[in-house]
PDB file of C-alpha atoms in Angstrom:
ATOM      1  CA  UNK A   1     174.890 118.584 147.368  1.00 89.00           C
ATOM      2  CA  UNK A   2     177.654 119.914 145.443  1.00 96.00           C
ATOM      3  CA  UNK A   3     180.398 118.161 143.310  1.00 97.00           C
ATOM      4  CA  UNK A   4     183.958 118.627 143.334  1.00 98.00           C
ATOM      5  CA  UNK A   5     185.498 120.252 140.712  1.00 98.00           C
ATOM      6  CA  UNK A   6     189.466 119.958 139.072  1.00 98.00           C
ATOM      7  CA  UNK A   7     190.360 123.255 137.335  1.00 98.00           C
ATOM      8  CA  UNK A   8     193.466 124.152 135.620  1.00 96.00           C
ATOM      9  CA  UNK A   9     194.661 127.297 136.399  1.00 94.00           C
ATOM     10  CA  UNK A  10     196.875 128.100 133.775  1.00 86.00           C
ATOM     11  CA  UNK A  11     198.853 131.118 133.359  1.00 86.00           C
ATOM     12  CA  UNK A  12     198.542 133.805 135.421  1.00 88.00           C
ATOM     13  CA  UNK A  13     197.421 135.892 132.731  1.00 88.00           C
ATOM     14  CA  UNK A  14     194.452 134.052 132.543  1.00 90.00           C
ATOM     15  CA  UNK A  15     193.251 136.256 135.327  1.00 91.00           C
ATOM     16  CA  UNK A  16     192.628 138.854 132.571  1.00 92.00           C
ATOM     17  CA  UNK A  17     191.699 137.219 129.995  1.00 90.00           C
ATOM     18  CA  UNK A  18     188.846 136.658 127.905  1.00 92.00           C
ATOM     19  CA  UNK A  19     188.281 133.069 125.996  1.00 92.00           C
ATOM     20  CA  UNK A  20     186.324 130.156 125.984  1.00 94.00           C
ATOM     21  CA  UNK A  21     188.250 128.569 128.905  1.00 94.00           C
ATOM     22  CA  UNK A  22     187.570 131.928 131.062  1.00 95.00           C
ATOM     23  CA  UNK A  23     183.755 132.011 129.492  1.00 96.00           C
ATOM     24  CA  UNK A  24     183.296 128.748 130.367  1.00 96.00           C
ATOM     25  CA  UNK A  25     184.731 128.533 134.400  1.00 96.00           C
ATOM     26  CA  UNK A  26     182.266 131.811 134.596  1.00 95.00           C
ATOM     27  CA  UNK A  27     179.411 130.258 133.044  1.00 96.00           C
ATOM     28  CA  UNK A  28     180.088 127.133 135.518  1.00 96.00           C
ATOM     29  CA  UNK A  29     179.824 129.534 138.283  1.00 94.00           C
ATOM     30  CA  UNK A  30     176.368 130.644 137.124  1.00 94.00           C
ATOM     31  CA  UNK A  31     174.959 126.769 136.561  1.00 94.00           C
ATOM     32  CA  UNK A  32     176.233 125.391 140.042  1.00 96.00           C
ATOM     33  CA  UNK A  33     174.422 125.867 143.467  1.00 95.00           C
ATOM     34  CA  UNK A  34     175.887 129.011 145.333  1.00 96.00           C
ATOM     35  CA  UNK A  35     178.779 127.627 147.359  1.00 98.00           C
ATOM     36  CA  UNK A  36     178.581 127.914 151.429  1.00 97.00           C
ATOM     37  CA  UNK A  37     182.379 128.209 151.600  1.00 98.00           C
ATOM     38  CA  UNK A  38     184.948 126.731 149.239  1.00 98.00           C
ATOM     39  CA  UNK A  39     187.946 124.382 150.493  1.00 98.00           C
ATOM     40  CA  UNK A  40     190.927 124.633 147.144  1.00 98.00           C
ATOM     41  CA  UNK A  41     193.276 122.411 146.675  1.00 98.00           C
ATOM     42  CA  UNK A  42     196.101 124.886 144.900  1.00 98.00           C
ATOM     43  CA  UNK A  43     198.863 123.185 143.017  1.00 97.00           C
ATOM     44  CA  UNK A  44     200.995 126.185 144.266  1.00 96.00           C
ATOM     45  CA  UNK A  45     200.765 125.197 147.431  1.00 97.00           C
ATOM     46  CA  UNK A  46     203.493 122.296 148.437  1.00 97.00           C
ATOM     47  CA  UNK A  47     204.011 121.009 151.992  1.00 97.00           C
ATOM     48  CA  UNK A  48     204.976 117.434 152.891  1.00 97.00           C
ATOM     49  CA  UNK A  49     202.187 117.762 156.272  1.00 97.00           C
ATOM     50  CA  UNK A  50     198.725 118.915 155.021  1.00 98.00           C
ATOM     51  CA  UNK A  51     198.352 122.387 155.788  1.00 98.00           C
ATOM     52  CA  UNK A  52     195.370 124.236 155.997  1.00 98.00           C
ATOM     53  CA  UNK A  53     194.639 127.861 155.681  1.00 98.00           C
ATOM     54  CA  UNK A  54     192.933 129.707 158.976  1.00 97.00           C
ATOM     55  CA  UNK A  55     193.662 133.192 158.375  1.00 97.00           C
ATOM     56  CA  UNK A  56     190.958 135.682 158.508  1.00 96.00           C
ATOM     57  CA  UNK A  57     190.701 137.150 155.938  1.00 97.00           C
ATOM     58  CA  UNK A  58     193.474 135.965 153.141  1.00 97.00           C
ATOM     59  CA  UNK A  59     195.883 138.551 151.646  1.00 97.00           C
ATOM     60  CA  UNK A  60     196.802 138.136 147.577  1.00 97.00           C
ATOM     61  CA  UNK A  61     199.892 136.284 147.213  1.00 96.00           C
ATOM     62  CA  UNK A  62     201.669 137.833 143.465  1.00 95.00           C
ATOM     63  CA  UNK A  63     203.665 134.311 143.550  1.00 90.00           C
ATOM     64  CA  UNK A  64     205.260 134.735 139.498  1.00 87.00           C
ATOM     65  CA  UNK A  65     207.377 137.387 137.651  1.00 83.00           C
ATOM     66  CA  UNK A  66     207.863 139.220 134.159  1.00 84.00           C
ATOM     67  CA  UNK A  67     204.123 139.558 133.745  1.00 88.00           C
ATOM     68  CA  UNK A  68     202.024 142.526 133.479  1.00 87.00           C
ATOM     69  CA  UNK A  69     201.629 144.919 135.849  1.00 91.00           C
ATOM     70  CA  UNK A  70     197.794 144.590 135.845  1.00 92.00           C
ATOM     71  CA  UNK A  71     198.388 141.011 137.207  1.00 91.00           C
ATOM     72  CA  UNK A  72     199.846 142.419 140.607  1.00 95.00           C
ATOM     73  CA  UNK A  73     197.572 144.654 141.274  1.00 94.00           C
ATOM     74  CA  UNK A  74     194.472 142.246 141.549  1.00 95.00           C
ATOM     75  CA  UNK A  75     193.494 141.543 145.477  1.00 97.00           C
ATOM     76  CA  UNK A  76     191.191 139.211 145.871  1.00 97.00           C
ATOM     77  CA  UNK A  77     190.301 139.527 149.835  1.00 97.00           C
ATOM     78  CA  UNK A  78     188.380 136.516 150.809  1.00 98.00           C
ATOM     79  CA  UNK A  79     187.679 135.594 154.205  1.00 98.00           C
ATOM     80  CA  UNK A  80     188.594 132.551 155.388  1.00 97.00           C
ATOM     81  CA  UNK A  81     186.198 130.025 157.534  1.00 97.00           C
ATOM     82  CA  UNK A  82     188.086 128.943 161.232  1.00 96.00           C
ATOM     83  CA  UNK A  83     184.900 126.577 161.806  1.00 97.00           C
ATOM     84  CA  UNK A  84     185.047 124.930 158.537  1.00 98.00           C
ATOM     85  CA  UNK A  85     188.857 124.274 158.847  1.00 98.00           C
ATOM     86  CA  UNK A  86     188.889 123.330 162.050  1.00 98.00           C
ATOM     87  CA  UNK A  87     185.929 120.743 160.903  1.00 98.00           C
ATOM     88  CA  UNK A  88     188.103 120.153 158.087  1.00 98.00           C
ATOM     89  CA  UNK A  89     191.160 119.074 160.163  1.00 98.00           C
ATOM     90  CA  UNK A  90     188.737 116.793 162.166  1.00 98.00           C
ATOM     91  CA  UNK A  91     188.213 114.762 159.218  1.00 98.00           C
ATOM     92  CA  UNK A  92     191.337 114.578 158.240  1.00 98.00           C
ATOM     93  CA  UNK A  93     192.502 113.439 161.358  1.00 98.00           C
ATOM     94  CA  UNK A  94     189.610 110.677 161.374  1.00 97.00           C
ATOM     95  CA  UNK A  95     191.119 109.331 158.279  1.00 97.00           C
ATOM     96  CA  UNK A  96     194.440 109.304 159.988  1.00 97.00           C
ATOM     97  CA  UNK A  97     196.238 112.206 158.375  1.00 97.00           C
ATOM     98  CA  UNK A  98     198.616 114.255 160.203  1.00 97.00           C
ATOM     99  CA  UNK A  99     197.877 118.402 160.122  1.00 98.00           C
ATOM    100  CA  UNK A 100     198.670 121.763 161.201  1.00 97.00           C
ATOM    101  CA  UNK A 101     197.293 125.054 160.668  1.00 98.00           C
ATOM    102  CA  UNK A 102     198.853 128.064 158.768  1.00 97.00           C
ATOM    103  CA  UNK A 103     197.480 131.584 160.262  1.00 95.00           C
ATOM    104  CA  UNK A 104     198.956 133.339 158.075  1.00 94.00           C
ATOM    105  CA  UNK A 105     199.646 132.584 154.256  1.00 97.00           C
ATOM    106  CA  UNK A 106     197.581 134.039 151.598  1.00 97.00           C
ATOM    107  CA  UNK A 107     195.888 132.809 148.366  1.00 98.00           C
ATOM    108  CA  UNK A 108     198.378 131.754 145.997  1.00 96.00           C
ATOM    109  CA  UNK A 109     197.502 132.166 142.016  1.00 95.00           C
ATOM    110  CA  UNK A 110     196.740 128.905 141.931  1.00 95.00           C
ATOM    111  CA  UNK A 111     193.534 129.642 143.681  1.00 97.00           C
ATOM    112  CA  UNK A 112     192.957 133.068 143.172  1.00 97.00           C
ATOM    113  CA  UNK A 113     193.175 133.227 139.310  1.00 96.00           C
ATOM    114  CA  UNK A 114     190.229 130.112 139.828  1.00 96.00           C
ATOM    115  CA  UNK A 115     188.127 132.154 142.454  1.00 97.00           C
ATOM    116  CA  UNK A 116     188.430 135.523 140.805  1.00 97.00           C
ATOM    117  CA  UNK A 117     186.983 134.207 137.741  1.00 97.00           C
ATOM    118  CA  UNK A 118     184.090 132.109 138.961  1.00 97.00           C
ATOM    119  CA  UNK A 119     183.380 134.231 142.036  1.00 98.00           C
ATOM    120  CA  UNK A 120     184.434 137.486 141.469  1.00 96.00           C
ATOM    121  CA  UNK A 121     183.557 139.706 144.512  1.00 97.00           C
ATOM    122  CA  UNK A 122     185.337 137.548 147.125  1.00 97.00           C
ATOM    123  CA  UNK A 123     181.969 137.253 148.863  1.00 97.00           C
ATOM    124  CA  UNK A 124     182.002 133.474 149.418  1.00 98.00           C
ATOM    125  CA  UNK A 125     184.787 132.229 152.986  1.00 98.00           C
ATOM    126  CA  UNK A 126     187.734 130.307 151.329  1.00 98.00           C
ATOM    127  CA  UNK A 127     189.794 127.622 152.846  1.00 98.00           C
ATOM    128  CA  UNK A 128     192.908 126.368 151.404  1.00 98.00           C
ATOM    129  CA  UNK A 129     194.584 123.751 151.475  1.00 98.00           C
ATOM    130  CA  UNK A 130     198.445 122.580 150.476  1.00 98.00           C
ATOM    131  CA  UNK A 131     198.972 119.183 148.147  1.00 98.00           C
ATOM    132  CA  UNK A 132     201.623 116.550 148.941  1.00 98.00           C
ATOM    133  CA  UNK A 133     203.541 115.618 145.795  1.00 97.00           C
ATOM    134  CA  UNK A 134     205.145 113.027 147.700  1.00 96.00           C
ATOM    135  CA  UNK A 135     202.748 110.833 148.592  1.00 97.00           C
ATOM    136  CA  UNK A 136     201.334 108.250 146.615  1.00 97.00           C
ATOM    137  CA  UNK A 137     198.412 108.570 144.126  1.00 97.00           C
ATOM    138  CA  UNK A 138     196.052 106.590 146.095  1.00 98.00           C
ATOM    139  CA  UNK A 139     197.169 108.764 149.325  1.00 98.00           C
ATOM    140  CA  UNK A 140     196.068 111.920 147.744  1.00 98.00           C
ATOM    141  CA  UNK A 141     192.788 110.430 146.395  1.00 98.00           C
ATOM    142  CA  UNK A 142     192.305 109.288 150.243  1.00 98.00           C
ATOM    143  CA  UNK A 143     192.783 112.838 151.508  1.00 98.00           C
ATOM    144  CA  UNK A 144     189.692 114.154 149.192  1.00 98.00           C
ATOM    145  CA  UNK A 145     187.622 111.304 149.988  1.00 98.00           C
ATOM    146  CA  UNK A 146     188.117 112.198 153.741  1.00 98.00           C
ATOM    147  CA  UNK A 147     186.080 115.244 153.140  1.00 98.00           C
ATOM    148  CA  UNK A 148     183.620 114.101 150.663  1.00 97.00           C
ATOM    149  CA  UNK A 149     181.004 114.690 153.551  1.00 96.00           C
ATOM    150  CA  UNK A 150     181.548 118.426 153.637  1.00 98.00           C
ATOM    151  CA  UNK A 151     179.646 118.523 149.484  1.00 97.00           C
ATOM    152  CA  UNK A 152     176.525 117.655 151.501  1.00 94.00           C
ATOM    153  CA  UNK A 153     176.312 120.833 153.213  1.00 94.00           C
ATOM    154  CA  UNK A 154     177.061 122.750 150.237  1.00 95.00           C
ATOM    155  CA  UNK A 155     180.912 123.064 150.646  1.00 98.00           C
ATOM    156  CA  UNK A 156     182.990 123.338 147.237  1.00 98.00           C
ATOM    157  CA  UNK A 157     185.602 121.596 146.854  1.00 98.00           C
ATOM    158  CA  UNK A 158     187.993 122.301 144.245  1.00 98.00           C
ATOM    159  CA  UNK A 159     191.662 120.943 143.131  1.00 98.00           C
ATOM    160  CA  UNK A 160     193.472 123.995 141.093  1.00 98.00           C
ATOM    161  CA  UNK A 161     196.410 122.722 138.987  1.00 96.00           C
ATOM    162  CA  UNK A 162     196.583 121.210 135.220  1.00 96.00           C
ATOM    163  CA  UNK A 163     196.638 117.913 133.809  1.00 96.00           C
ATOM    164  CA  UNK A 164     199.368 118.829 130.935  1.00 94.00           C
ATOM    165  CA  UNK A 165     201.776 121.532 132.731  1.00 91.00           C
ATOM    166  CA  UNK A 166     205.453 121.009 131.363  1.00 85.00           C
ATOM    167  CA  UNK A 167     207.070 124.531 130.463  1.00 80.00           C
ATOM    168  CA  UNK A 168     210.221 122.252 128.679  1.00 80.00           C
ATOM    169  CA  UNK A 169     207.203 121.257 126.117  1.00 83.00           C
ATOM    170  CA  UNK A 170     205.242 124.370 125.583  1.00 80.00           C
ATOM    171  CA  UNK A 171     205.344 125.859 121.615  1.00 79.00           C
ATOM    172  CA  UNK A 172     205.810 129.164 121.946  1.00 80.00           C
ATOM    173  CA  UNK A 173     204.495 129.188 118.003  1.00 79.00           C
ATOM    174  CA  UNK A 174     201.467 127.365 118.289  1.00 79.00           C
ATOM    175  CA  UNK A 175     198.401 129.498 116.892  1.00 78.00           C
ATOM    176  CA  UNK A 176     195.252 129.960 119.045  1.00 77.00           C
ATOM    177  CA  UNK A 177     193.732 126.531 119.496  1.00 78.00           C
ATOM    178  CA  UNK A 178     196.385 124.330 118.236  1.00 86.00           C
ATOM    179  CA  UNK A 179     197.176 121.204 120.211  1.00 90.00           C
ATOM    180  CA  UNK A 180     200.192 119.062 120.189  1.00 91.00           C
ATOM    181  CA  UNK A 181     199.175 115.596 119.404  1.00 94.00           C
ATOM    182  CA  UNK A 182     200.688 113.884 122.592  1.00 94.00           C
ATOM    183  CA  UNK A 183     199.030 116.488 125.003  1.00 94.00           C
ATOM    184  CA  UNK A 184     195.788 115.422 123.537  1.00 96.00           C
ATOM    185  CA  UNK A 185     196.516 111.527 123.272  1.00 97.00           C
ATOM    186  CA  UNK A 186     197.350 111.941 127.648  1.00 97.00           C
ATOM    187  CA  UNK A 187     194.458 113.699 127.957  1.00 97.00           C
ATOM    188  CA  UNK A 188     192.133 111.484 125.660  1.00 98.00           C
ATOM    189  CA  UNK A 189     193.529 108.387 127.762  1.00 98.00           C
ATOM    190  CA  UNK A 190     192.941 110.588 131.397  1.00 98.00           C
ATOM    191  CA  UNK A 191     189.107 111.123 130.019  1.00 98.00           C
ATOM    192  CA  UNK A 192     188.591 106.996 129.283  1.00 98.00           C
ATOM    193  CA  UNK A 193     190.311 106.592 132.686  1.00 98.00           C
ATOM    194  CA  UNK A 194     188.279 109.206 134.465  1.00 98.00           C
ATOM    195  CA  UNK A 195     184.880 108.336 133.113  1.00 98.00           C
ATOM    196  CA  UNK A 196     185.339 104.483 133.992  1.00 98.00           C
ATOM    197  CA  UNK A 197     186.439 105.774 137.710  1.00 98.00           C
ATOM    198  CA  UNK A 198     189.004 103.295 136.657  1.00 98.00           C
ATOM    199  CA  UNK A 199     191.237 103.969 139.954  1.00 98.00           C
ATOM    200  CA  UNK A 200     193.695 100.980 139.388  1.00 98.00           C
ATOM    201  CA  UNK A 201     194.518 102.723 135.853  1.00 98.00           C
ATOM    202  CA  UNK A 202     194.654 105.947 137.461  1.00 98.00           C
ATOM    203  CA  UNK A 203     197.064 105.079 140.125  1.00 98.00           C
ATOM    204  CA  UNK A 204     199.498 103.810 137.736  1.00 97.00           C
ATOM    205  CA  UNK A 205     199.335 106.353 134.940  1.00 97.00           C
ATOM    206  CA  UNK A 206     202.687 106.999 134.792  1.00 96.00           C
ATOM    207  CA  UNK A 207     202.852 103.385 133.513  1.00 97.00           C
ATOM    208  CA  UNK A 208     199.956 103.285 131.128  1.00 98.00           C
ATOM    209  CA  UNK A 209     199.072 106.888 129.941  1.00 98.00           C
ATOM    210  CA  UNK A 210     201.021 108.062 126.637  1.00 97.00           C
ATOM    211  CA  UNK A 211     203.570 110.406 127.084  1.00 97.00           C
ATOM    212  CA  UNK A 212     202.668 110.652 130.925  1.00 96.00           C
ATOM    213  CA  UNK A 213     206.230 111.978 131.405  1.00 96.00           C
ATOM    214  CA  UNK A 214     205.638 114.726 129.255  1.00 95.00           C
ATOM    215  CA  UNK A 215     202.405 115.916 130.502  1.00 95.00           C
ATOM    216  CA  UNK A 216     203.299 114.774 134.346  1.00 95.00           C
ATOM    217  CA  UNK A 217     207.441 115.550 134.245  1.00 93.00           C
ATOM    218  CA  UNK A 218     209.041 113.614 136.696  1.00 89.00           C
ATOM    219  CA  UNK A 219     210.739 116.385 138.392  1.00 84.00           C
ATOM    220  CA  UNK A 220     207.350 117.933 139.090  1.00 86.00           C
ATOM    221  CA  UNK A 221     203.890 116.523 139.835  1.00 94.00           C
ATOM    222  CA  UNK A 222     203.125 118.934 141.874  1.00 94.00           C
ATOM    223  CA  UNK A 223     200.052 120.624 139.240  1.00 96.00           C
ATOM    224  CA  UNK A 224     198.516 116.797 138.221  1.00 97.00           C
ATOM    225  CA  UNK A 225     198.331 115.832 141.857  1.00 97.00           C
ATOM    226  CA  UNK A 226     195.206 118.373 142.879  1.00 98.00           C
ATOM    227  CA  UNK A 227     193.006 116.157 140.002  1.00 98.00           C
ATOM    228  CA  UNK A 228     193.332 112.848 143.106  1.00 98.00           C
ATOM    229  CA  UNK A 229     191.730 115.098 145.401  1.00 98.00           C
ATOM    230  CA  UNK A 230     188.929 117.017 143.965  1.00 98.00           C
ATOM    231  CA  UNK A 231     188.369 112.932 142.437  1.00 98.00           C
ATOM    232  CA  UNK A 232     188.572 111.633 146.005  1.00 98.00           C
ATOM    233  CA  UNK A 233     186.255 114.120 147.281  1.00 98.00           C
ATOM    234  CA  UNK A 234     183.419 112.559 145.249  1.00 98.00           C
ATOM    235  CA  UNK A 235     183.872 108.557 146.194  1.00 97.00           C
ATOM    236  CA  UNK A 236     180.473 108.335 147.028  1.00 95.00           C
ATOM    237  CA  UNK A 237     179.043 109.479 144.061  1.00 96.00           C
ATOM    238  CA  UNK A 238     181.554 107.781 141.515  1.00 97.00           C
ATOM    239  CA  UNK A 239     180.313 110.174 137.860  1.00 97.00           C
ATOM    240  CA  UNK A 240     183.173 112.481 136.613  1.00 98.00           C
ATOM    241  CA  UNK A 241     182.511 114.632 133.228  1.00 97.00           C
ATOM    242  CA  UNK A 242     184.638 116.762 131.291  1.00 97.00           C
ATOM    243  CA  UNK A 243     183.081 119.982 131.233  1.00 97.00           C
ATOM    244  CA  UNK A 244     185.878 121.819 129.190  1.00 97.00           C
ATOM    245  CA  UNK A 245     189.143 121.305 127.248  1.00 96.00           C
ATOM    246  CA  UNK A 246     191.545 123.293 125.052  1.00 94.00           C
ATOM    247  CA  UNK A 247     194.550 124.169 125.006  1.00 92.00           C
ATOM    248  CA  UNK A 248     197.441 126.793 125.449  1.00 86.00           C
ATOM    249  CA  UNK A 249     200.698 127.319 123.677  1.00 86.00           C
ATOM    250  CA  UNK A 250     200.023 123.833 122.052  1.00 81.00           C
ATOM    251  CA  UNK A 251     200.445 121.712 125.063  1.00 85.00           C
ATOM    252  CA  UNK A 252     198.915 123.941 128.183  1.00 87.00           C
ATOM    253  CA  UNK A 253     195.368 122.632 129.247  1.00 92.00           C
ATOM    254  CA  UNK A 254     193.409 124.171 129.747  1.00 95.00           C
ATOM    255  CA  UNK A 255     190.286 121.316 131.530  1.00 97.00           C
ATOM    256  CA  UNK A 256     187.704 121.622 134.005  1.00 98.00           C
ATOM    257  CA  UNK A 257     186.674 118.309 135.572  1.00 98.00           C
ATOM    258  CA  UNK A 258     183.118 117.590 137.523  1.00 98.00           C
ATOM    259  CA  UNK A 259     183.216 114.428 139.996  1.00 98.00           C
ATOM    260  CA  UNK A 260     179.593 113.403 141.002  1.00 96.00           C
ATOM    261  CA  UNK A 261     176.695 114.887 139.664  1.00 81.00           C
ATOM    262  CA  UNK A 262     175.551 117.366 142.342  1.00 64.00           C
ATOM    263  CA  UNK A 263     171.712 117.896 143.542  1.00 57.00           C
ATOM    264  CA  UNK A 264     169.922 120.542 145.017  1.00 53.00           C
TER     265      UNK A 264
END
């Protein structure tokens, strides 16, 4: 069995970089059982029905501007897996959530910039999947735990967005390594939350976390909300870990969660 994993994707230029954060979601790669297919959870990905991906094989969607040109020439052709999202959108249903396939749309940076790094020959079927911004906490947690059966047969599941993502806060001056002090005191609160599987805390963060507003901003949960269901997706095996954190342009995180401990 596989956990599920949350990873922040970052900036798209993390695609070609080279740090700790990018050392460690490779060296993750290397220490986890070979997925059979992958089902991501991509931040970049909005719709207010869940949508899954069926295409084929998935183009490379470039979805950002005013970076290097480097960054828009990366493909990343995965296949995608009809069986698994069909057997996807069976569960879903069984849990009473509406769906509808998308044929055609590609891997958005959210998930490519995650896959690239940790699988980088494309060799392993993808299937995406769109978040829900609008629904309640406890909605999106339900959602993963409706396909916490597919980790049994080796399936990864994986949430791609970030835990502190507000471009109004970033510090364009911070050196290499330097956190803001309220980024860190959100996330220190998240890990206390996380580790106690505490989800009547975690339902109400925006409530009880420090300076949720800042890391979360109102106008835009869309990057937070991808944490509920890579969480979800391990309700039967309540253990999360922290298996990374630092940060970006003082406020950026840059965090890789595990949710259940994963056998072989």
């Amino acid at each position: 069995m596989l956990p599920s994993l949350f990873i922040a994707h970052g900036a798209p230029t993390l695609a070609v970089e080279k740090n700790a954060y990018t050392d460690a979601l490779k060296e993750l790669a290397g220490q986890l059982k070979r997925p059979r297919a992958i089902v991501i959870f991509s931040a970049h990905w909005e719709s207010p029905v869940q949508e899954i991906g069926s295409a084929d094989v998935f183009s490379t969607i470039h979805d950002f501007g005013g970076f290097p040109r480097e960054l828009y020439e990366i493909q990343y052709p995965a296949a995608g897996d009809r069986l698994l999202a069909e057997e996807t959108a069976t569960l879903l249903r069984s849990a009473g959530v509406s769906v509808r396939f998308h044929p055609s749309r590609g891997l958005d940076h959210g998930a490519w910039v995650v896959l690239r790094l940790m699988y980088p020959d494309a060799d392993i079927p993808v299937v995406p999947m769109s978040v829900n911004p609008a629904l309640t906490p406890q909605e999106q947690y339900d959602i993963g735990r409706a396909l916490r059966a597919l980790r049994r047969r080796d399936i990864l599941i994986i949430g791609s967005g970030g835990t502190v993502h507000n471009f109004a806060k970033i510090n364009m001056w911070a050196k290499p390594g330097q956190a803001d002090e309220w980024a860190v005191q959100f996330e220190e609160w998240l890990a206390e939350t996380l580790t106690a599987w505490d989800l009547p805390a975690l339902y109400r963060y925006r409530e009880l976390a420090p300076y949720a507003n800042w890391a979360v901003p109102r106008h835009g949960s869309e990057h937070f909300v991808p944490l509920l269901y890579a969480m979800g997706a391990a309700d039967d095996d309540r253990r999360a870990q922290r298996l990374h954190l630092s940060f970006q342009l003082g406020s950026l995180s840059h965090v890789i969660w595990q949710f259940g401990a994963g056998t072989d």
